[in-house]
PDB file of C-alpha atoms in Angstrom:
ATOM      1  CA  MET A   1      13.144 -30.602  -3.053  1.00 62.00           C
ATOM      2  CA  LYS A   2      12.005 -31.663  -6.358  1.00 76.00           C
ATOM      3  CA  LYS A   3       9.929 -34.424  -4.614  1.00 86.00           C
ATOM      4  CA  TYR A   4       8.047 -31.587  -2.964  1.00 89.00           C
ATOM      5  CA  GLU A   5       7.174 -29.666  -6.105  1.00 89.00           C
ATOM      6  CA  SER A   6       4.124 -31.733  -6.805  1.00 92.00           C
ATOM      7  CA  LYS A   7       2.647 -31.857  -3.423  1.00 92.00           C
ATOM      8  CA  SER A   8       0.070 -29.323  -2.020  1.00 92.00           C
ATOM      9  CA  ASP A   9       0.823 -27.352   1.054  1.00 92.00           C
ATOM     10  CA  GLU A  10      -1.894 -29.315   2.896  1.00 92.00           C
ATOM     11  CA  GLN A  11       0.227 -32.563   1.933  1.00 92.00           C
ATOM     12  CA  LEU A  12       3.260 -30.794   2.880  1.00 92.00           C
ATOM     13  CA  ALA A  13       1.772 -29.954   6.428  1.00 91.00           C
ATOM     14  CA  LEU A  14       0.664 -33.588   7.060  1.00 90.00           C
ATOM     15  CA  LEU A  15       4.133 -34.984   5.827  1.00 91.00           C
ATOM     16  CA  TYR A  16       5.717 -32.433   8.353  1.00 90.00           C
ATOM     17  CA  VAL A  17       3.323 -33.564  11.228  1.00 90.00           C
ATOM     18  CA  ASN A  18       4.454 -37.315  10.260  1.00 90.00           C
ATOM     19  CA  GLY A  19       8.018 -36.493  11.027  1.00 89.00           C
ATOM     20  CA  ASP A  20       9.511 -34.985   7.663  1.00 90.00           C
ATOM     21  CA  ASN A  21      11.180 -31.862   8.751  1.00 88.00           C
ATOM     22  CA  ARG A  22      12.059 -31.162   4.573  1.00 91.00           C
ATOM     23  CA  ALA A  23       8.450 -30.749   3.796  1.00 91.00           C
ATOM     24  CA  PHE A  24       8.423 -28.168   6.480  1.00 90.00           C
ATOM     25  CA  ASP A  25      11.264 -26.024   4.767  1.00 90.00           C
ATOM     26  CA  GLU A  26       9.235 -26.459   1.423  1.00 92.00           C
ATOM     27  CA  LEU A  27       6.117 -25.259   3.368  1.00 91.00           C
ATOM     28  CA  LEU A  28       7.760 -22.187   4.661  1.00 91.00           C
ATOM     29  CA  ALA A  29       9.409 -21.490   1.311  1.00 92.00           C
ATOM     30  CA  ARG A  30       6.088 -21.238  -0.228  1.00 93.00           C
ATOM     31  CA  ASN A  31       4.611 -19.038   2.100  1.00 93.00           C
ATOM     32  CA  GLN A  32       7.146 -17.027   3.731  1.00 93.00           C
ATOM     33  CA  GLU A  33       6.653 -14.037   1.180  1.00 93.00           C
ATOM     34  CA  LYS A  34       3.185 -13.913   0.973  1.00 92.00           C
ATOM     35  CA  LEU A  35       2.444 -14.292   4.783  1.00 93.00           C
ATOM     36  CA  PHE A  36       5.314 -11.698   5.458  1.00 94.00           C
ATOM     37  CA  THR A  37       3.664  -9.472   3.442  1.00 93.00           C
ATOM     38  CA  TYR A  38       0.150  -9.555   4.950  1.00 92.00           C
ATOM     39  CA  ILE A  39       1.786  -9.265   7.953  1.00 93.00           C
ATOM     40  CA  MET A  40       3.872  -6.110   6.745  1.00 92.00           C
ATOM     41  CA  PHE A  41       0.581  -4.417   5.738  1.00 89.00           C
ATOM     42  CA  VAL A  42      -1.035  -5.054   8.754  1.00 90.00           C
ATOM     43  CA  VAL A  43       1.622  -3.890  11.274  1.00 91.00           C
ATOM     44  CA  ARG A  44       3.376  -1.328   9.061  1.00 89.00           C
ATOM     45  CA  ASP A  45       6.748  -1.715  10.987  1.00 90.00           C
ATOM     46  CA  ARG A  46       9.304  -3.923   9.940  1.00 91.00           C
ATOM     47  CA  GLU A  47      10.724  -4.857  13.102  1.00 90.00           C
ATOM     48  CA  VAL A  48       7.022  -5.652  14.228  1.00 91.00           C
ATOM     49  CA  ALA A  49       6.371  -7.617  11.164  1.00 92.00           C
ATOM     50  CA  ASN A  50       9.527 -10.003  11.758  1.00 91.00           C
ATOM     51  CA  ASP A  51       8.628 -10.530  15.284  1.00 90.00           C
ATOM     52  CA  VAL A  52       5.124 -11.354  14.428  1.00 93.00           C
ATOM     53  CA  PHE A  53       6.361 -13.663  11.373  1.00 93.00           C
ATOM     54  CA  GLN A  54       8.461 -15.513  13.891  1.00 90.00           C
ATOM     55  CA  ASP A  55       5.796 -16.101  16.236  1.00 91.00           C
ATOM     56  CA  THR A  56       3.539 -16.839  13.779  1.00 93.00           C
ATOM     57  CA  PHE A  57       5.741 -19.836  12.375  1.00 89.00           C
ATOM     58  CA  VAL A  58       6.336 -20.995  16.232  1.00 87.00           C
ATOM     59  CA  LYS A  59       2.792 -21.329  16.812  1.00 90.00           C
ATOM     60  CA  VAL A  60       2.444 -23.065  13.367  1.00 91.00           C
ATOM     61  CA  ILE A  61       5.039 -25.430  14.198  1.00 89.00           C
ATOM     62  CA  THR A  62       3.527 -26.163  17.595  1.00 88.00           C
ATOM     63  CA  LYS A  63       0.011 -26.674  16.047  1.00 89.00           C
ATOM     64  CA  LEU A  64       1.239 -29.140  13.944  1.00 89.00           C
ATOM     65  CA  GLN A  65       3.146 -30.899  16.120  1.00 85.00           C
ATOM     66  CA  GLU A  66      -0.068 -31.096  18.414  1.00 87.00           C
ATOM     67  CA  GLY A  67      -1.935 -32.247  15.710  1.00 86.00           C
ATOM     68  CA  LYS A  68      -4.081 -29.241  15.786  1.00 87.00           C
ATOM     69  CA  TYR A  69      -4.217 -29.047  12.032  1.00 85.00           C
ATOM     70  CA  THR A  70      -6.566 -30.843   9.735  1.00 79.00           C
ATOM     71  CA  ASP A  71      -6.599 -30.815   5.966  1.00 77.00           C
ATOM     72  CA  SER A  72      -9.194 -28.503   4.890  1.00 78.00           C
ATOM     73  CA  GLY A  73      -7.475 -27.773   1.441  1.00 78.00           C
ATOM     74  CA  LYS A  74      -7.026 -24.099   2.835  1.00 85.00           C
ATOM     75  CA  PHE A  75      -3.338 -24.134   4.549  1.00 90.00           C
ATOM     76  CA  PHE A  76      -2.587 -20.514   3.623  1.00 90.00           C
ATOM     77  CA  TYR A  77      -5.850 -19.285   5.119  1.00 90.00           C
ATOM     78  CA  TRP A  78      -5.099 -21.152   8.196  1.00 91.00           C
ATOM     79  CA  LEU A  79      -1.722 -19.864   8.207  1.00 93.00           C
ATOM     80  CA  THR A  80      -3.051 -16.294   7.790  1.00 92.00           C
ATOM     81  CA  ARG A  81      -5.519 -16.870  10.715  1.00 91.00           C
ATOM     82  CA  ILE A  82      -2.779 -17.935  13.372  1.00 93.00           C
ATOM     83  CA  ALA A  83      -0.993 -14.440  11.986  1.00 94.00           C
ATOM     84  CA  HIS A  84      -3.942 -12.572  12.434  1.00 93.00           C
ATOM     85  CA  ASN A  85      -3.998 -13.875  16.307  1.00 92.00           C
ATOM     86  CA  VAL A  86      -0.615 -13.003  16.800  1.00 93.00           C
ATOM     87  CA  ILE A  87      -1.239  -9.496  15.408  1.00 92.00           C
ATOM     88  CA  MET A  88      -3.962  -9.109  17.772  1.00 90.00           C
ATOM     89  CA  ASP A  89      -2.219 -10.092  20.594  1.00 89.00           C
ATOM     90  CA  TRP A  90       0.716  -7.836  19.972  1.00 88.00           C
ATOM     91  CA  TYR A  91      -1.842  -4.625  19.582  1.00 85.00           C
ATOM     92  CA  ARG A  92      -3.640  -6.018  22.766  1.00 84.00           C
ATOM     93  CA  SER A  93      -0.330  -6.222  24.708  1.00 82.00           C
ATOM     94  CA  ASN A  94       0.851  -2.724  23.070  1.00 80.00           C
ATOM     95  CA  HIS A  95      -2.633  -0.790  23.627  1.00 60.00           C
ATOM     96  CA  ASN A  96      -2.213   0.133  20.329  1.00 47.00           C
ATOM     97  CA  GLU A  97      -5.743   0.811  19.304  1.00 46.00           C
ATOM     98  CA  ARG A  98      -5.132   4.010  17.723  1.00 47.00           C
ATOM     99  CA  ILE A  99      -5.100   5.001  14.141  1.00 46.00           C
ATOM    100  CA  VAL A 100      -1.588   4.161  12.288  1.00 48.00           C
ATOM    101  CA  GLU A 101       0.049   7.364  11.502  1.00 50.00           C
ATOM    102  CA  PRO A 102       1.430   7.963   8.335  1.00 50.00           C
ATOM    103  CA  VAL A 103       5.046   7.630   7.627  1.00 54.00           C
ATOM    104  CA  GLU A 104       7.398  10.434   6.801  1.00 57.00           C
ATOM    105  CA  GLY A 105       6.845  11.656   2.999  1.00 54.00           C
ATOM    106  CA  ASN A 106       3.259  10.680   2.938  1.00 51.00           C
ATOM    107  CA  ASP A 107       1.747  13.964   2.228  1.00 50.00           C
ATOM    108  CA  LEU A 108      -1.224  13.410  -0.176  1.00 46.00           C
ATOM    109  CA  SER A 109      -1.363  17.218  -1.174  1.00 47.00           C
ATOM    110  CA  LYS A 110       2.093  16.806  -2.947  1.00 47.00           C
ATOM    111  CA  LEU A 111       0.569  14.012  -5.128  1.00 44.00           C
ATOM    112  CA  LYS A 112       0.395  15.771  -8.575  1.00 47.00           C
ATOM    113  CA  GLY A 113       1.609  14.299 -11.968  1.00 45.00           C
ATOM    114  CA  ASP A 114       3.482  16.036 -14.442  1.00 45.00           C
ATOM    115  CA  SER A 115       1.541  16.486 -17.840  1.00 39.00           C
ATOM    116  CA  ILE A 116       2.466  14.045 -20.572  1.00 34.00           C
ATOM    117  CA  ALA A 117       1.862  14.132 -24.369  1.00 39.00           C
ATOM    118  CA  ASP A 118       1.387  10.485 -24.788  1.00 47.00           C
ATOM    119  CA  ILE A 119      -2.256   9.704 -24.020  1.00 48.00           C
ATOM    120  CA  ASN A 120      -1.547   5.857 -23.225  1.00 54.00           C
ATOM    121  CA  ARG A 121       1.314   6.943 -20.829  1.00 66.00           C
ATOM    122  CA  GLU A 122      -0.830   9.403 -19.188  1.00 64.00           C
ATOM    123  CA  SER A 123      -3.573   7.198 -18.667  1.00 67.00           C
ATOM    124  CA  GLU A 124      -0.781   4.373 -17.219  1.00 71.00           C
ATOM    125  CA  MET A 125       0.710   7.080 -15.046  1.00 72.00           C
ATOM    126  CA  VAL A 126      -2.499   8.210 -13.666  1.00 70.00           C
ATOM    127  CA  ASN A 127      -3.609   4.544 -12.960  1.00 69.00           C
ATOM    128  CA  ALA A 128      -0.446   3.971 -11.102  1.00 76.00           C
ATOM    129  CA  GLN A 129      -0.853   7.495  -9.222  1.00 77.00           C
ATOM    130  CA  VAL A 130      -4.550   6.590  -8.202  1.00 72.00           C
ATOM    131  CA  LEU A 131      -3.064   2.969  -6.935  1.00 74.00           C
ATOM    132  CA  ARG A 132      -0.512   4.995  -5.063  1.00 81.00           C
ATOM    133  CA  ASP A 133      -2.751   7.513  -3.487  1.00 80.00           C
ATOM    134  CA  VAL A 134      -5.060   4.460  -2.236  1.00 79.00           C
ATOM    135  CA  ARG A 135      -2.446   2.400  -0.770  1.00 81.00           C
ATOM    136  CA  SER A 136      -1.105   5.967   1.162  1.00 85.00           C
ATOM    137  CA  MET A 137      -4.557   6.431   2.325  1.00 87.00           C
ATOM    138  CA  MET A 138      -5.037   3.049   3.348  1.00 86.00           C
ATOM    139  CA  ASP A 139      -1.908   3.420   5.778  1.00 88.00           C
ATOM    140  CA  MET A 140      -3.834   5.524   7.399  1.00 90.00           C
ATOM    141  CA  LEU A 141      -6.734   3.362   8.129  1.00 92.00           C
ATOM    142  CA  PRO A 142      -7.127   1.869  11.579  1.00 92.00           C
ATOM    143  CA  ALA A 143      -5.710  -1.741  11.674  1.00 91.00           C
ATOM    144  CA  PRO A 144      -8.660  -3.956  11.431  1.00 92.00           C
ATOM    145  CA  GLN A 145     -10.142  -1.873   8.432  1.00 92.00           C
ATOM    146  CA  ARG A 146      -6.736  -2.171   6.758  1.00 92.00           C
ATOM    147  CA  GLU A 147      -6.623  -5.833   7.431  1.00 92.00           C
ATOM    148  CA  VAL A 148     -10.199  -6.188   6.007  1.00 92.00           C
ATOM    149  CA  VAL A 149      -9.488  -4.115   2.908  1.00 88.00           C
ATOM    150  CA  TYR A 150      -6.262  -5.676   1.936  1.00 88.00           C
ATOM    151  CA  MET A 151      -7.712  -9.338   2.451  1.00 89.00           C
ATOM    152  CA  ARG A 152     -10.243  -8.562   0.470  1.00 86.00           C
ATOM    153  CA  PHE A 153      -9.005  -6.403  -2.522  1.00 82.00           C
ATOM    154  CA  TYR A 154      -5.487  -7.972  -2.579  1.00 82.00           C
ATOM    155  CA  GLN A 155      -6.059 -11.464  -1.594  1.00 85.00           C
ATOM    156  CA  GLU A 156      -9.513 -11.712  -2.584  1.00 83.00           C
ATOM    157  CA  ILE A 157     -10.857 -13.437   0.487  1.00 88.00           C
ATOM    158  CA  PRO A 158     -14.548 -13.462   0.376  1.00 87.00           C
ATOM    159  CA  PHE A 159     -15.985 -11.833   3.550  1.00 86.00           C
ATOM    160  CA  LYS A 160     -17.510 -15.126   5.034  1.00 88.00           C
ATOM    161  CA  GLU A 161     -13.479 -16.235   4.895  1.00 90.00           C
ATOM    162  CA  ILE A 162     -12.385 -12.928   6.402  1.00 91.00           C
ATOM    163  CA  ALA A 163     -14.799 -13.005   9.138  1.00 90.00           C
ATOM    164  CA  GLN A 164     -13.520 -16.793   9.921  1.00 91.00           C
ATOM    165  CA  LEU A 165      -9.478 -15.584   9.788  1.00 90.00           C
ATOM    166  CA  THR A 166     -10.010 -12.415  12.010  1.00 91.00           C
ATOM    167  CA  GLY A 167     -12.429 -14.530  14.337  1.00 91.00           C
ATOM    168  CA  VAL A 168     -15.498 -11.915  14.110  1.00 91.00           C
ATOM    169  CA  SER A 169     -19.040 -11.970  12.595  1.00 89.00           C
ATOM    170  CA  ILE A 170     -19.278 -11.364   8.652  1.00 87.00           C
ATOM    171  CA  ASN A 171     -21.526  -8.184   9.487  1.00 87.00           C
ATOM    172  CA  THR A 172     -18.449  -6.920  11.648  1.00 90.00           C
ATOM    173  CA  SER A 173     -16.252  -7.563   8.511  1.00 88.00           C
ATOM    174  CA  LEU A 174     -18.689  -6.041   6.302  1.00 87.00           C
ATOM    175  CA  GLY A 175     -18.919  -3.215   8.780  1.00 87.00           C
ATOM    176  CA  ARG A 176     -15.344  -2.682   8.839  1.00 90.00           C
ATOM    177  CA  MET A 177     -15.235  -2.685   4.976  1.00 88.00           C
ATOM    178  CA  ARG A 178     -17.994   0.056   5.191  1.00 86.00           C
ATOM    179  CA  TYR A 179     -16.030   2.253   7.563  1.00 90.00           C
ATOM    180  CA  ALA A 180     -12.938   1.832   5.494  1.00 90.00           C
ATOM    181  CA  ILE A 181     -14.534   2.961   2.178  1.00 86.00           C
ATOM    182  CA  LEU A 182     -16.219   5.896   4.079  1.00 86.00           C
ATOM    183  CA  ASN A 183     -12.963   6.745   5.525  1.00 88.00           C
ATOM    184  CA  LEU A 184     -11.081   6.438   1.995  1.00 86.00           C
ATOM    185  CA  ARG A 185     -13.794   8.784   0.528  1.00 83.00           C
ATOM    186  CA  ARG A 186     -13.345  11.147   3.116  1.00 87.00           C
ATOM    187  CA  MET A 187      -9.543  11.251   2.698  1.00 87.00           C
ATOM    188  CA  ALA A 188     -10.113  11.540  -1.205  1.00 84.00           C
ATOM    189  CA  LYS A 189     -12.286  14.399  -0.760  1.00 85.00           C
ATOM    190  CA  LYS A 190     -10.348  16.154   1.701  1.00 87.00           C
ATOM    191  CA  TYR A 191      -7.176  15.941  -0.408  1.00 81.00           C
ATOM    192  CA  ASP A 192      -9.105  16.604  -3.801  1.00 80.00           C
ATOM    193  CA  ILE A 193      -7.950  13.319  -5.093  1.00 78.00           C
ATOM    194  CA  ALA A 194      -9.768  11.431  -8.139  1.00 72.00           C
ATOM    195  CA  LEU A 195     -10.025   7.675  -7.243  1.00 65.00           C
ATOM    196  CA  VAL A 196     -10.843   6.487 -11.221  1.00 62.00           C
ATOM    197  CA  LEU A 197      -9.200   4.298 -13.143  1.00 55.00           C
TER     198      LEU A 197
END
């Protein structure tokens, strides 16, 4: 697959459209971990994530073969958009509009670290704990809010593109972020968690 290393995802997609199946294998290898991480972050269930991942790639193959992909220089965003639509279809079919319940062992009241003499190590531990606390609290956000937080802070996608990927207005994306931040602050206050790095 060395001949594909210098090719962009967009070029690989177009090679696949023109009949080069190995180009798709490379495209899948490059994007599967990142895409699965995104899906898993949103749905919080490995079985569902595997199903969504498979459905996403079936749709990707179909759309590519139907010529519904144009090289815009943003293949992964296109891929994420398809995954988002599959996730939303799954939520609709399961009427799952509720807040995601925390998983077992996700009790934020037990999050307290031991005191360490070394200031640098203590600082590292505090920062790591803050990040774990934020991640745990994010697990309790509604899926649309969790998704926009993930896209903005973990994938560093601008709000305009988040709006396009999720099929909502930029104001809706901003609103979801605002409510996510308000919910995170409320949870931090409730569980007496300091969110300072």
